[in-house]
Amino acid sequence: MAGYRVEDDYDYLFKVVLIGDSGVGKSNLLSRFTKNEFNLESKSTIGVEFATRTLAVEGKVIKAQIWDTAGQERYRAITSAYYRGAVGALLVYDVTRRATFENVDRWLKELKNHTEPNIVVMLVGNKSDLRHLLAVPTEDGKSYAEQESLCFMETSALEATNVEDAFAEVLTQIYRITSKKQVEAGEDGNGSVPKGEKIEVKNDVSALKKLGCCSN
Amino acid sequence: MIGCEFMWKLGGEDLQGYFPVRSECQADVPRTRFKSRAGKTLSARRWHAAFTEDGHLDMERVLRRIQRGGIHPSIKGEVWEFLLGGYDPDSTFDERTKLRNHRREQYYAWKEECQKMVPLVGSGKFVTMAIIAEDGQPLEESSVENQEWLVKTSVTDKRVLQWMLVLSQIGLDVIRTDRYLCFYESESNQARLWDVLAIYTWLNPDIGYVQGMNDICSPMIILLEDEADAFWCFERAMRRLRENFRTTETSMGVQTQLGMLSQVIQTVDPRLHQHLEDLDGGEYLFAIRMLMVLFRREFSFLDALYLWETVVSDDVGYGVQSKQLCII
């Protein structure tokens, strides 16, 4: 992974959304990834906040534009704008609060209702540093993710465990899908998919997941 | 209070000392630019001199001061009660004392009403975990830590259930409200914020509790010693702001303000508007926070209060916040 680059020097711009219940640590995951900061005194997110980080994926420069959202359900009223154009999502729960895991289902439905079917989704169990308070065993997260064909990782924004990996994994998946789409489009010479060889991007996602994802 | 001895000296007077910041948080807090300026800022002396013997207040004179230099931190609470319309400047001391007592009784009656439903209210403690299941059934005791606060019987009344369900959300926000201030190191002060928000939510089911109200309420808790007085100040402020917090399935009240802001920018700076449109579809979502919590997050505690009081005293009102935003 390369370091930070000049702001507008990138090959791809990907929009990624952070969703999940209130207080699961979405904003701290974001600040850990984009600024390598963690704030114990962090405040609730009002509406939506943004941050970007540029990183190298398979030789290309990817600029990730990450939208961090308020967890309270009342803010769902303006979600269509959050999700518009998103190609990736981190669906976060708190491993110390079972209720936030039980709500994952609801978040996933909402995500599917508002985004393209080929969006890359990673289920993230955050606060893994609080081992003594664990209320959602890793297995539960893992098996839910498998069942729904999502990537899965447990993270700790506080200890900076897996945060980089989680975002990088999502961005890599997005990149592979995007570049494959481009290759397919290019093969035909005028941008359309070759006859008889139509490859559903949706299927590609699950294929990729079987290969490289859910490494945790 | 350990760790709070560190205070900033500003303009020769220690203003930050009124709202001390935890020493370990100094680096994360925006610098305060507000200074008490002689002859401009409304001082305690000027404030008290603006009352007649029986208590009539020369509001015009006070407002002019506030517009020029804000309110000195030592008197913010009592001035705000007038500024937000809680008390009539033409009333007497006696009339206001009566009114204050009446309002306090009213508040504590409401508090008791809430206490009967959830004994946690007024206990000096609060919750961040659910106390009841979403369907109104009691939660299984084994699944939750704070078992003593669980609602033991099923709840069928929709208003009561909605209210009970949002209490944990209020708690989650209270522990994240102005944490850098020494004031909120005290659990009982956090609980006061929680109580006021819980009671307001109970009384306003049409708006309910929406994240961000905590940022509006927090200064009232800090500025006004009596919880009931803080509640009434918050209630007054919310009269101006509540429409921002009104949500339906598909819209939030603040979008009206965003639309207005969009129009203003389009007129004032079309190129900037175009740029913003390219970035997020022209919905001005980036400004939600600024408008909903009135720059509490952008400015230091004192600077945000200074902004609020100059805007209110200007009698422009919050209805045209978007225009204010442009000026800023």
mmCIF file of C-alpha atoms in Angstrom, chain A residues 54-207:
data_model
loop_
_atom_site.group_PDB
_atom_site.id
_atom_site.type_symbol
_atom_site.label_atom_id
_atom_site.label_comp_id
_atom_site.label_asym_id
_atom_site.label_seq_id
_atom_site.Cartn_x
_atom_site.Cartn_y
_atom_site.Cartn_z
ATOM 1 C CA THR A 54 -5.884 7.992 -1.909
ATOM 2 C CA LEU A 55 -4.112 4.649 -2.050
ATOM 3 C CA ALA A 56 -2.553 2.292 -4.561
ATOM 4 C CA VAL A 57 -4.364 -0.873 -5.545
ATOM 5 C CA GLU A 58 -2.739 -3.269 -8.007
ATOM 6 C CA GLY A 59 -0.669 -0.507 -9.520
ATOM 7 C CA LYS A 60 -3.512 1.967 -9.865
ATOM 8 C CA VAL A 61 -4.173 5.040 -7.779
ATOM 9 C CA ILE A 62 -7.565 4.839 -6.156
ATOM 10 C CA LYS A 63 -9.191 7.773 -4.442
ATOM 11 C CA ALA A 64 -11.720 6.603 -1.895
ATOM 12 C CA GLN A 65 -14.447 9.101 -1.083
ATOM 13 C CA ILE A 66 -16.012 7.819 2.100
ATOM 14 C CA TRP A 67 -19.405 8.971 3.331
ATOM 15 C CA ASP A 68 -19.932 8.583 7.043
ATOM 16 C CA THR A 69 -23.556 8.693 8.125
ATOM 17 C CA ALA A 70 -25.606 9.255 11.254
ATOM 18 C CA GLY A 71 -26.672 5.973 12.825
ATOM 19 C CA GLN A 72 -30.085 7.046 14.039
ATOM 20 C CA GLU A 73 -32.933 5.676 12.021
ATOM 21 C CA ARG A 74 -34.563 9.091 11.794
ATOM 22 C CA TYR A 75 -31.805 10.177 9.427
ATOM 23 C CA ARG A 76 -32.757 7.448 6.963
ATOM 24 C CA ALA A 77 -35.156 9.935 5.421
ATOM 25 C CA ILE A 78 -32.341 11.436 3.403
ATOM 26 C CA THR A 79 -30.523 8.228 2.599
ATOM 27 C CA SER A 80 -31.155 8.086 -1.112
ATOM 28 C CA ALA A 81 -28.581 10.837 -1.477
ATOM 29 C CA TYR A 82 -26.111 8.950 0.713
ATOM 30 C CA TYR A 83 -26.283 5.874 -1.387
ATOM 31 C CA ARG A 84 -26.374 7.466 -4.813
ATOM 32 C CA GLY A 85 -23.348 6.322 -6.782
ATOM 33 C CA ALA A 86 -21.894 4.219 -3.968
ATOM 34 C CA VAL A 87 -19.864 1.257 -5.205
ATOM 35 C CA GLY A 88 -18.852 -0.058 -1.796
ATOM 36 C CA ALA A 89 -20.155 -0.205 1.747
ATOM 37 C CA LEU A 90 -18.854 -1.082 5.181
ATOM 38 C CA LEU A 91 -21.735 -2.300 7.298
ATOM 39 C CA VAL A 92 -20.529 -1.906 10.852
ATOM 40 C CA TYR A 93 -21.756 -3.440 14.109
ATOM 41 C CA ASP A 94 -20.334 -3.311 17.629
ATOM 42 C CA VAL A 95 -19.094 -6.710 18.847
ATOM 43 C CA THR A 96 -19.974 -5.709 22.416
ATOM 44 C CA ARG A 97 -23.610 -4.864 21.650
ATOM 45 C CA ARG A 98 -25.687 -7.737 20.318
ATOM 46 C CA ALA A 99 -28.520 -5.432 19.229
ATOM 47 C CA THR A 100 -26.265 -3.699 16.708
ATOM 48 C CA PHE A 101 -25.539 -7.078 15.109
ATOM 49 C CA GLU A 102 -29.196 -8.034 15.045
ATOM 50 C CA ASN A 103 -29.893 -4.819 13.148
ATOM 51 C CA VAL A 104 -27.446 -5.706 10.375
ATOM 52 C CA ASP A 105 -30.228 -7.407 8.482
ATOM 53 C CA ARG A 106 -32.225 -4.206 8.367
ATOM 54 C CA TRP A 107 -29.208 -2.219 7.159
ATOM 55 C CA LEU A 108 -28.502 -4.729 4.434
ATOM 56 C CA LYS A 109 -32.065 -4.513 3.155
ATOM 57 C CA GLU A 110 -31.865 -0.754 3.104
ATOM 58 C CA LEU A 111 -28.558 -0.899 1.274
ATOM 59 C CA LYS A 112 -29.942 -3.253 -1.354
ATOM 60 C CA ASN A 113 -32.969 -1.039 -1.843
ATOM 61 C CA HIS A 114 -30.863 1.999 -2.594
ATOM 62 C CA THR A 115 -27.814 0.746 -4.478
ATOM 63 C CA GLU A 116 -26.770 -1.182 -7.562
ATOM 64 C CA PRO A 117 -26.705 -4.952 -7.109
ATOM 65 C CA ASN A 118 -22.960 -5.183 -7.772
ATOM 66 C CA ILE A 119 -21.999 -3.023 -4.798
ATOM 67 C CA VAL A 120 -19.197 -4.526 -2.685
ATOM 68 C CA VAL A 121 -20.280 -4.934 0.937
ATOM 69 C CA MET A 122 -18.126 -5.796 3.898
ATOM 70 C CA LEU A 123 -19.592 -6.705 7.258
ATOM 71 C CA VAL A 124 -17.393 -5.209 9.955
ATOM 72 C CA GLY A 125 -17.477 -6.202 13.640
ATOM 73 C CA ASN A 126 -15.817 -3.229 15.311
ATOM 74 C CA LYS A 127 -14.390 -2.753 18.848
ATOM 75 C CA SER A 128 -12.616 -6.123 18.776
ATOM 76 C CA ASP A 129 -10.219 -4.747 21.397
ATOM 77 C CA LEU A 130 -12.993 -5.059 24.016
ATOM 78 C CA ARG A 131 -12.541 -8.829 24.264
ATOM 79 C CA HIS A 132 -13.899 -9.049 27.800
ATOM 80 C CA LEU A 133 -17.213 -7.516 26.694
ATOM 81 C CA LEU A 134 -17.670 -9.603 23.582
ATOM 82 C CA ALA A 135 -21.354 -10.184 22.887
ATOM 83 C CA VAL A 136 -21.146 -11.284 19.241
ATOM 84 C CA PRO A 137 -18.801 -14.243 18.668
ATOM 85 C CA THR A 138 -16.655 -14.017 15.527
ATOM 86 C CA GLU A 139 -18.379 -17.138 14.192
ATOM 87 C CA ASP A 140 -21.768 -15.399 14.208
ATOM 88 C CA GLY A 141 -20.489 -12.536 12.102
ATOM 89 C CA LYS A 142 -18.646 -14.859 9.791
ATOM 90 C CA SER A 143 -21.560 -17.183 9.149
ATOM 91 C CA TYR A 144 -23.962 -14.297 8.570
ATOM 92 C CA ALA A 145 -21.521 -12.815 6.077
ATOM 93 C CA GLU A 146 -21.168 -16.147 4.277
ATOM 94 C CA GLN A 147 -24.904 -16.606 4.144
ATOM 95 C CA GLU A 148 -25.341 -13.152 2.579
ATOM 96 C CA SER A 149 -22.168 -13.360 0.424
ATOM 97 C CA LEU A 150 -20.535 -10.411 2.142
ATOM 98 C CA CYS A 151 -16.905 -9.914 3.005
ATOM 99 C CA PHE A 152 -16.223 -9.998 6.718
ATOM 100 C CA MET A 153 -13.672 -8.641 9.117
ATOM 101 C CA GLU A 154 -13.386 -7.806 12.787
ATOM 102 C CA THR A 155 -11.692 -4.492 13.446
ATOM 103 C CA SER A 156 -10.542 -2.240 16.212
ATOM 104 C CA ALA A 157 -10.416 1.428 15.298
ATOM 105 C CA LEU A 158 -8.831 2.059 18.703
ATOM 106 C CA GLU A 159 -5.958 -0.386 18.218
ATOM 107 C CA ALA A 160 -5.860 0.126 14.442
ATOM 108 C CA THR A 161 -6.439 -3.580 13.880
ATOM 109 C CA ASN A 162 -7.660 -4.577 10.412
ATOM 110 C CA VAL A 163 -8.971 -1.091 9.620
ATOM 111 C CA GLU A 164 -6.577 -0.551 6.741
ATOM 112 C CA ASP A 165 -7.207 -4.097 5.541
ATOM 113 C CA ALA A 166 -10.976 -3.748 5.638
ATOM 114 C CA PHE A 167 -11.035 -0.606 3.506
ATOM 115 C CA ALA A 168 -8.276 -1.863 1.202
ATOM 116 C CA GLU A 169 -10.133 -5.130 0.654
ATOM 117 C CA VAL A 170 -13.332 -3.354 -0.306
ATOM 118 C CA LEU A 171 -11.487 -0.977 -2.626
ATOM 119 C CA THR A 172 -9.569 -3.840 -4.234
ATOM 120 C CA GLN A 173 -12.792 -5.733 -4.901
ATOM 121 C CA ILE A 174 -14.352 -2.643 -6.418
ATOM 122 C CA TYR A 175 -11.295 -2.072 -8.559
ATOM 123 C CA ARG A 176 -11.295 -5.642 -9.869
ATOM 124 C CA ILE A 177 -14.941 -5.456 -10.816
ATOM 125 C CA THR A 178 -14.489 -2.073 -12.451
ATOM 126 C CA SER A 179 -11.395 -2.999 -14.424
ATOM 127 C CA LYS A 180 -12.949 -6.287 -15.546
ATOM 128 C CA LYS A 181 -15.975 -4.388 -16.740
ATOM 129 C CA GLN A 182 -13.695 -2.076 -18.687
ATOM 130 C CA VAL A 183 -11.779 -4.938 -20.268
ATOM 131 C CA GLU A 184 -15.039 -6.528 -21.340
ATOM 132 C CA ALA A 185 -16.240 -3.282 -22.740
ATOM 133 C CA GLY A 186 -12.935 -2.766 -24.535
ATOM 134 C CA GLU A 187 -12.853 -6.213 -26.189
ATOM 135 C CA ASP A 188 -15.728 -5.401 -28.439
ATOM 136 C CA GLY A 189 -14.113 -2.259 -29.734
ATOM 137 C CA ASN A 190 -17.193 -0.122 -29.371
ATOM 138 C CA GLY A 191 -17.915 -0.534 -25.727
ATOM 139 C CA SER A 192 -20.520 -3.270 -25.640
ATOM 140 C CA VAL A 193 -20.290 -6.716 -24.087
ATOM 141 C CA PRO A 194 -19.360 -9.479 -26.594
ATOM 142 C CA LYS A 195 -22.279 -11.598 -27.728
ATOM 143 C CA GLY A 196 -22.807 -14.820 -25.867
ATOM 144 C CA GLU A 197 -20.199 -13.930 -23.304
ATOM 145 C CA LYS A 198 -22.132 -11.633 -21.119
ATOM 146 C CA ILE A 199 -20.662 -11.718 -17.662
ATOM 147 C CA GLU A 200 -22.881 -10.558 -14.871
ATOM 148 C CA VAL A 201 -20.987 -8.242 -12.603
ATOM 149 C CA LYS A 202 -23.130 -9.498 -9.764
ATOM 150 C CA ASN A 203 -21.783 -13.008 -10.249
ATOM 151 C CA ASP A 204 -18.272 -11.701 -10.470
ATOM 152 C CA VAL A 205 -18.577 -10.281 -6.991
ATOM 153 C CA SER A 206 -19.395 -13.619 -5.438
ATOM 154 C CA ALA A 207 -16.675 -15.290 -7.440
#
